[in-house]
Amino acid sequence: MLNQANPAAVATTNTSQIMRWANLTFMLYLLLVAVSMVGSGFKWATGDQAKVLFEFASHPIAGLMIGLVATSLIQSSSTVTSIIVGLVAGGLPVSVAIPMIMGANIGTTITNTLVSLGHIRSKEEFKRAFASATIHDFFNLLAVFIFLPLEMLFGVLEKLSHWLVSPFLATGDMSMKSLNFIKPITSPVVNTAKQTFSSFGDTVGGILLIALGIAIVFVSITVMGKLMKSLMVGKAKAILKSAIGRGPIHGIASGSIVTVLVQSSSTTTSLMVPLVGSGVLKVREIYPFTLGANIGTCITALLAATAVSGEFAIFALQIALVHLLFNVLSTVLIYGIPLLRNLPVKGSEWLSELAIRNKAYVAGYLLTVFVVLPSSILAATA
């Protein structure tokens, strides 16, 4: 009887796996459609007034805070960066979008910090878990502290990313003709939505199209994350275990691969927090893996950029590459210099020491970094 039951169980499992992969493909398609909607809606709503509309974000610090707050609220840097790609496709200047991308990198760190609170009942466990979570925060804060001034003074990331996309530039035209293969499969849906909202007028219709696009981005990335977790978390854990102890390069590469597999840096870093909390791994051992998660999460924005067509398409690819460059260069610079490399470790250990003395430090830290400081700066620059 057991032998007869096994083939049926295997067939059911295989069918379930095929359905998950099919759903994943459909969600990826929806993501591409949604990003195209955000870009089209932005162009439609603003016309030539895009720069005026985003004047409030033209100050880099304000842009940084917008990215940070948006990602803290949505709990997904992939969602926020995909929306930013869509906005750039609609005319938002790359220079304005770059600080937003940096802010999204900081905002995404709140998830694993919240996961570490699950160990709060045990002092020693919480100390380890909180340190392993906040090392991500300190690294990303340090990266912004270094690269935002460089960007403001010299436009380092903007110039490097422009150099990378320059081969795609057609003579006298800013469209990406060679990367326009997504448009035929996304434009019918976008055009249908546009016709539906056209009765509301240009501005309201454009805003409704943006809102629909953002909603679909959120849903598609959330479902993609869940599907990838169910399909890949077992493999991700295996990669995580095999990566530890093989050196920083291997750890960074493995962190990148796991994040691409599960489509979420928050998932990757959250996988590590309980392992460190329970004493299986040490904070310094998971540090390179965390940096790899930063790099791996850039895949979503790069995928989103393929959905864009038209005059600003090249800029959408450029801002996606900015995200990748920022994380790669931060990793090379900070982890490559011993003095800088140790700062996130020491910062996270210092904060975890304070946290086990008084839990009010935990609440104070989260409120200050993710609520009070961003809100104050946005209010001051409004």
Short mmCIF file of N, CA and C in Angstrom, two decimals, residues 224-336:
data_model
loop_
_atom_site.label_atom_id
_atom_site.label_comp_id
_atom_site.label_asym_id
_atom_site.label_seq_id
_atom_site.Cartn_x
_atom_site.Cartn_y
_atom_site.Cartn_z
N MET A 224 5.35 37.22 -4.31
CA MET A 224 6.61 36.64 -4.80
C MET A 224 7.49 36.20 -3.63
N GLY A 225 7.54 37.05 -2.60
CA GLY A 225 8.35 36.72 -1.42
C GLY A 225 7.87 35.45 -0.75
N LYS A 226 6.54 35.33 -0.60
CA LYS A 226 5.98 34.13 0.04
C LYS A 226 6.22 32.88 -0.80
N LEU A 227 6.04 33.02 -2.11
CA LEU A 227 6.26 31.86 -3.00
C LEU A 227 7.73 31.45 -2.99
N MET A 228 8.65 32.44 -3.04
CA MET A 228 10.08 32.13 -3.04
C MET A 228 10.50 31.50 -1.72
N LYS A 229 9.88 31.96 -0.62
CA LYS A 229 10.20 31.35 0.69
C LYS A 229 9.81 29.89 0.69
N SER A 230 8.59 29.60 0.21
CA SER A 230 8.12 28.21 0.22
C SER A 230 8.93 27.33 -0.73
N LEU A 231 9.42 27.93 -1.80
CA LEU A 231 10.19 27.16 -2.77
C LEU A 231 11.68 27.05 -2.40
N MET A 232 12.20 28.09 -1.75
CA MET A 232 13.66 28.21 -1.64
C MET A 232 14.24 28.30 -0.24
N VAL A 233 13.42 28.49 0.79
CA VAL A 233 14.01 28.71 2.11
C VAL A 233 14.85 27.53 2.58
N GLY A 234 14.42 26.31 2.24
CA GLY A 234 15.23 25.13 2.58
C GLY A 234 16.61 25.22 1.95
N LYS A 235 16.65 25.58 0.67
CA LYS A 235 17.94 25.74 -0.03
C LYS A 235 18.72 26.90 0.55
N ALA A 236 17.99 27.98 0.91
CA ALA A 236 18.64 29.16 1.48
C ALA A 236 19.34 28.82 2.78
N LYS A 237 18.67 28.03 3.63
CA LYS A 237 19.28 27.64 4.91
C LYS A 237 20.52 26.78 4.67
N ALA A 238 20.43 25.90 3.66
CA ALA A 238 21.59 25.04 3.34
C ALA A 238 22.78 25.89 2.88
N ILE A 239 22.49 26.89 2.04
CA ILE A 239 23.56 27.79 1.56
C ILE A 239 24.14 28.57 2.74
N LEU A 240 23.26 29.02 3.64
CA LEU A 240 23.69 29.78 4.81
C LEU A 240 24.66 28.95 5.66
N LYS A 241 24.27 27.71 5.94
CA LYS A 241 25.13 26.85 6.77
C LYS A 241 26.47 26.57 6.10
N SER A 242 26.44 26.34 4.79
CA SER A 242 27.68 26.02 4.08
C SER A 242 28.59 27.24 3.93
N ALA A 243 27.98 28.45 4.02
CA ALA A 243 28.76 29.68 3.81
C ALA A 243 29.58 30.05 5.03
N ILE A 244 29.07 29.71 6.21
CA ILE A 244 29.72 30.14 7.45
C ILE A 244 31.08 29.44 7.61
N GLY A 245 32.07 30.24 7.91
CA GLY A 245 33.40 29.69 8.16
C GLY A 245 34.26 29.54 6.92
N ARG A 246 33.73 29.94 5.75
CA ARG A 246 34.51 29.80 4.51
C ARG A 246 35.13 31.10 4.05
N GLY A 247 35.07 32.11 4.90
CA GLY A 247 35.68 33.39 4.55
C GLY A 247 34.66 34.41 4.08
N PRO A 248 35.03 35.70 4.16
CA PRO A 248 34.09 36.78 3.84
C PRO A 248 33.59 36.80 2.40
N ILE A 249 34.46 36.50 1.44
CA ILE A 249 34.04 36.52 0.03
C ILE A 249 32.92 35.51 -0.20
N HIS A 250 33.12 34.32 0.35
CA HIS A 250 32.11 33.26 0.22
C HIS A 250 30.82 33.66 0.92
N GLY A 251 30.95 34.30 2.09
CA GLY A 251 29.78 34.75 2.83
C GLY A 251 28.99 35.80 2.08
N ILE A 252 29.69 36.77 1.50
CA ILE A 252 29.03 37.83 0.73
C ILE A 252 28.32 37.25 -0.50
N ALA A 253 29.02 36.36 -1.21
CA ALA A 253 28.44 35.73 -2.41
C ALA A 253 27.20 34.91 -2.04
N SER A 254 27.30 34.16 -0.94
CA SER A 254 26.18 33.33 -0.51
C SER A 254 24.98 34.17 -0.08
N GLY A 255 25.25 35.27 0.62
CA GLY A 255 24.18 36.17 1.03
C GLY A 255 23.45 36.75 -0.18
N SER A 256 24.23 37.09 -1.22
CA SER A 256 23.64 37.61 -2.46
C SER A 256 22.75 36.57 -3.11
N ILE A 257 23.26 35.33 -3.20
CA ILE A 257 22.52 34.25 -3.87
C ILE A 257 21.22 33.94 -3.13
N VAL A 258 21.30 33.84 -1.80
CA VAL A 258 20.11 33.54 -0.99
C VAL A 258 19.05 34.62 -1.18
N THR A 259 19.48 35.89 -1.20
CA THR A 259 18.52 36.99 -1.34
C THR A 259 17.88 37.01 -2.71
N VAL A 260 18.64 36.68 -3.74
CA VAL A 260 18.06 36.55 -5.08
C VAL A 260 17.04 35.40 -5.09
N LEU A 261 17.35 34.31 -4.40
CA LEU A 261 16.44 33.15 -4.36
C LEU A 261 15.14 33.48 -3.65
N VAL A 262 15.23 34.16 -2.49
CA VAL A 262 14.01 34.42 -1.72
C VAL A 262 13.42 35.79 -2.00
N GLN A 263 14.09 36.59 -2.85
CA GLN A 263 13.59 37.90 -3.29
C GLN A 263 13.33 38.86 -2.13
N SER A 264 14.15 38.76 -1.07
CA SER A 264 13.93 39.65 0.07
C SER A 264 15.15 39.65 0.98
N SER A 265 15.79 40.82 1.11
CA SER A 265 16.94 40.91 2.02
C SER A 265 16.47 40.78 3.47
N SER A 266 15.23 41.22 3.74
CA SER A 266 14.68 41.10 5.09
C SER A 266 14.57 39.63 5.50
N THR A 267 14.15 38.78 4.55
CA THR A 267 14.05 37.34 4.84
C THR A 267 15.43 36.77 5.11
N THR A 268 16.41 37.13 4.28
CA THR A 268 17.77 36.61 4.42
C THR A 268 18.34 36.98 5.79
N THR A 269 18.26 38.26 6.14
CA THR A 269 18.84 38.69 7.42
C THR A 269 18.03 38.15 8.60
N SER A 270 16.71 38.01 8.43
CA SER A 270 15.88 37.47 9.50
C SER A 270 16.15 35.99 9.75
N LEU A 271 16.60 35.28 8.72
CA LEU A 271 16.99 33.87 8.89
C LEU A 271 18.15 33.73 9.87
N MET A 272 19.02 34.73 9.88
CA MET A 272 20.25 34.65 10.68
C MET A 272 20.04 35.03 12.14
N VAL A 273 19.06 35.90 12.41
CA VAL A 273 18.88 36.42 13.77
C VAL A 273 18.65 35.31 14.80
N PRO A 274 17.72 34.36 14.56
CA PRO A 274 17.52 33.29 15.55
C PRO A 274 18.76 32.40 15.71
N LEU A 275 19.51 32.21 14.62
CA LEU A 275 20.72 31.37 14.70
C LEU A 275 21.78 32.01 15.59
N VAL A 276 21.90 33.32 15.50
CA VAL A 276 22.85 34.03 16.37
C VAL A 276 22.31 34.10 17.79
N GLY A 277 21.01 34.37 17.91
CA GLY A 277 20.39 34.45 19.23
C GLY A 277 20.56 33.16 20.02
N SER A 278 20.41 32.03 19.35
CA SER A 278 20.53 30.73 20.03
C SER A 278 21.98 30.29 20.22
N GLY A 279 22.92 31.07 19.70
CA GLY A 279 24.34 30.77 19.91
C GLY A 279 24.96 29.86 18.86
N VAL A 280 24.19 29.50 17.82
CA VAL A 280 24.72 28.62 16.77
C VAL A 280 25.79 29.36 15.95
N LEU A 281 25.55 30.64 15.68
CA LEU A 281 26.50 31.46 14.93
C LEU A 281 26.87 32.70 15.73
N LYS A 282 27.98 33.33 15.34
CA LYS A 282 28.41 34.56 16.00
C LYS A 282 28.14 35.75 15.09
N VAL A 283 28.07 36.93 15.71
CA VAL A 283 27.76 38.16 14.98
C VAL A 283 28.75 38.38 13.84
N ARG A 284 30.03 38.21 14.12
CA ARG A 284 31.06 38.45 13.10
C ARG A 284 30.95 37.45 11.95
N GLU A 285 30.42 36.26 12.24
CA GLU A 285 30.30 35.23 11.19
C GLU A 285 29.20 35.58 10.19
N ILE A 286 28.13 36.22 10.67
CA ILE A 286 27.01 36.52 9.76
C ILE A 286 27.15 37.90 9.10
N TYR A 287 28.14 38.66 9.53
CA TYR A 287 28.36 40.00 8.99
C TYR A 287 28.51 40.01 7.46
N PRO A 288 29.42 39.21 6.87
CA PRO A 288 29.54 39.21 5.40
C PRO A 288 28.26 38.76 4.70
N PHE A 289 27.55 37.81 5.31
CA PHE A 289 26.30 37.30 4.74
C PHE A 289 25.27 38.43 4.63
N THR A 290 25.25 39.30 5.65
CA THR A 290 24.35 40.46 5.66
C THR A 290 24.67 41.41 4.51
N LEU A 291 25.95 41.62 4.25
CA LEU A 291 26.37 42.51 3.16
C LEU A 291 25.95 41.93 1.81
N GLY A 292 26.04 40.62 1.70
CA GLY A 292 25.58 39.96 0.47
C GLY A 292 24.09 40.14 0.25
N ALA A 293 23.33 40.16 1.36
CA ALA A 293 21.87 40.39 1.26
C ALA A 293 21.58 41.76 0.67
N ASN A 294 22.39 42.75 1.06
CA ASN A 294 22.25 44.11 0.51
C ASN A 294 22.40 44.11 -1.01
N ILE A 295 23.38 43.33 -1.48
CA ILE A 295 23.66 43.28 -2.92
C ILE A 295 22.58 42.49 -3.66
N GLY A 296 22.18 41.37 -3.10
CA GLY A 296 21.19 40.50 -3.75
C GLY A 296 19.84 41.14 -3.94
N THR A 297 19.46 42.05 -3.02
CA THR A 297 18.13 42.67 -3.10
C THR A 297 18.00 43.62 -4.30
N CYS A 298 19.13 43.97 -4.91
CA CYS A 298 19.11 44.89 -6.07
C CYS A 298 18.48 44.25 -7.31
N ILE A 299 18.32 42.93 -7.31
CA ILE A 299 17.80 42.24 -8.49
C ILE A 299 16.39 42.70 -8.83
N THR A 300 15.59 43.04 -7.80
CA THR A 300 14.20 43.43 -8.05
C THR A 300 14.11 44.72 -8.85
N ALA A 301 14.91 45.73 -8.46
CA ALA A 301 14.90 47.00 -9.19
C ALA A 301 15.40 46.81 -10.62
N LEU A 302 16.40 45.94 -10.80
CA LEU A 302 16.92 45.67 -12.15
C LEU A 302 15.86 45.01 -13.01
N LEU A 303 15.11 44.07 -12.43
CA LEU A 303 14.00 43.44 -13.15
C LEU A 303 12.93 44.47 -13.49
N ALA A 304 12.62 45.34 -12.53
CA ALA A 304 11.61 46.38 -12.75
C ALA A 304 12.00 47.30 -13.89
N ALA A 305 13.30 47.59 -14.01
CA ALA A 305 13.78 48.50 -15.06
C ALA A 305 13.55 47.95 -16.45
N THR A 306 13.45 46.62 -16.59
CA THR A 306 13.22 46.02 -17.90
C THR A 306 11.80 46.28 -18.41
N ALA A 307 10.91 46.70 -17.50
CA ALA A 307 9.51 46.94 -17.90
C ALA A 307 9.31 48.30 -18.53
N VAL A 308 10.35 49.14 -18.47
CA VAL A 308 10.20 50.54 -18.85
C VAL A 308 10.57 50.75 -20.31
N SER A 309 9.80 51.62 -20.96
CA SER A 309 10.13 52.02 -22.33
C SER A 309 9.87 53.51 -22.47
N GLY A 310 10.32 54.08 -23.57
CA GLY A 310 10.09 55.51 -23.78
C GLY A 310 11.33 56.33 -23.51
N GLU A 311 11.14 57.65 -23.47
CA GLU A 311 12.27 58.57 -23.42
C GLU A 311 13.08 58.49 -22.14
N PHE A 312 12.44 58.07 -21.03
CA PHE A 312 13.16 58.02 -19.75
C PHE A 312 13.60 56.60 -19.37
N ALA A 313 13.46 55.66 -20.30
CA ALA A 313 13.76 54.26 -19.99
C ALA A 313 15.20 54.06 -19.53
N ILE A 314 16.11 54.77 -20.18
CA ILE A 314 17.53 54.62 -19.84
C ILE A 314 17.80 55.08 -18.41
N PHE A 315 17.02 56.08 -17.95
CA PHE A 315 17.21 56.58 -16.59
C PHE A 315 16.68 55.58 -15.56
N ALA A 316 15.64 54.83 -15.93
CA ALA A 316 15.11 53.80 -15.04
C ALA A 316 16.16 52.71 -14.82
N LEU A 317 16.84 52.32 -15.90
CA LEU A 317 17.94 51.35 -15.77
C LEU A 317 19.07 51.96 -14.95
N GLN A 318 19.32 53.24 -15.16
CA GLN A 318 20.41 53.91 -14.45
C GLN A 318 20.17 53.91 -12.94
N ILE A 319 18.95 54.21 -12.50
CA ILE A 319 18.69 54.26 -11.05
C ILE A 319 18.75 52.86 -10.44
N ALA A 320 18.36 51.84 -11.20
CA ALA A 320 18.48 50.45 -10.72
C ALA A 320 19.95 50.09 -10.54
N LEU A 321 20.79 50.56 -11.47
CA LEU A 321 22.25 50.32 -11.36
C LEU A 321 22.86 51.12 -10.22
N VAL A 322 22.31 52.30 -9.93
CA VAL A 322 22.76 53.09 -8.78
C VAL A 322 22.61 52.27 -7.50
N HIS A 323 21.46 51.61 -7.37
CA HIS A 323 21.20 50.76 -6.20
C HIS A 323 22.27 49.68 -6.06
N LEU A 324 22.58 49.02 -7.18
CA LEU A 324 23.60 47.97 -7.18
C LEU A 324 24.98 48.54 -6.87
N LEU A 325 25.34 49.62 -7.53
CA LEU A 325 26.65 50.26 -7.32
C LEU A 325 26.83 50.69 -5.87
N PHE A 326 25.79 51.29 -5.31
CA PHE A 326 25.86 51.77 -3.93
C PHE A 326 26.19 50.63 -2.97
N ASN A 327 25.50 49.50 -3.14
CA ASN A 327 25.72 48.37 -2.24
C ASN A 327 27.05 47.67 -2.47
N VAL A 328 27.44 47.55 -3.73
CA VAL A 328 28.73 46.90 -4.03
C VAL A 328 29.89 47.77 -3.54
N LEU A 329 29.86 49.06 -3.86
CA LEU A 329 30.94 49.96 -3.45
C LEU A 329 31.02 50.11 -1.93
N SER A 330 29.86 50.14 -1.27
CA SER A 330 29.83 50.22 0.20
C SER A 330 30.51 48.99 0.80
N THR A 331 30.19 47.82 0.25
CA THR A 331 30.78 46.58 0.74
C THR A 331 32.29 46.57 0.53
N VAL A 332 32.72 46.94 -0.65
CA VAL A 332 34.16 46.94 -0.97
C VAL A 332 34.91 47.92 -0.07
N LEU A 333 34.36 49.13 0.06
CA LEU A 333 35.05 50.17 0.83
C LEU A 333 35.04 49.88 2.33
N ILE A 334 33.85 49.64 2.88
CA ILE A 334 33.75 49.49 4.34
C ILE A 334 34.34 48.17 4.81
N TYR A 335 34.00 47.08 4.13
CA TYR A 335 34.54 45.79 4.57
C TYR A 335 36.02 45.64 4.20
N GLY A 336 36.44 46.37 3.17
CA GLY A 336 37.83 46.26 2.72
C GLY A 336 38.82 47.02 3.59
#
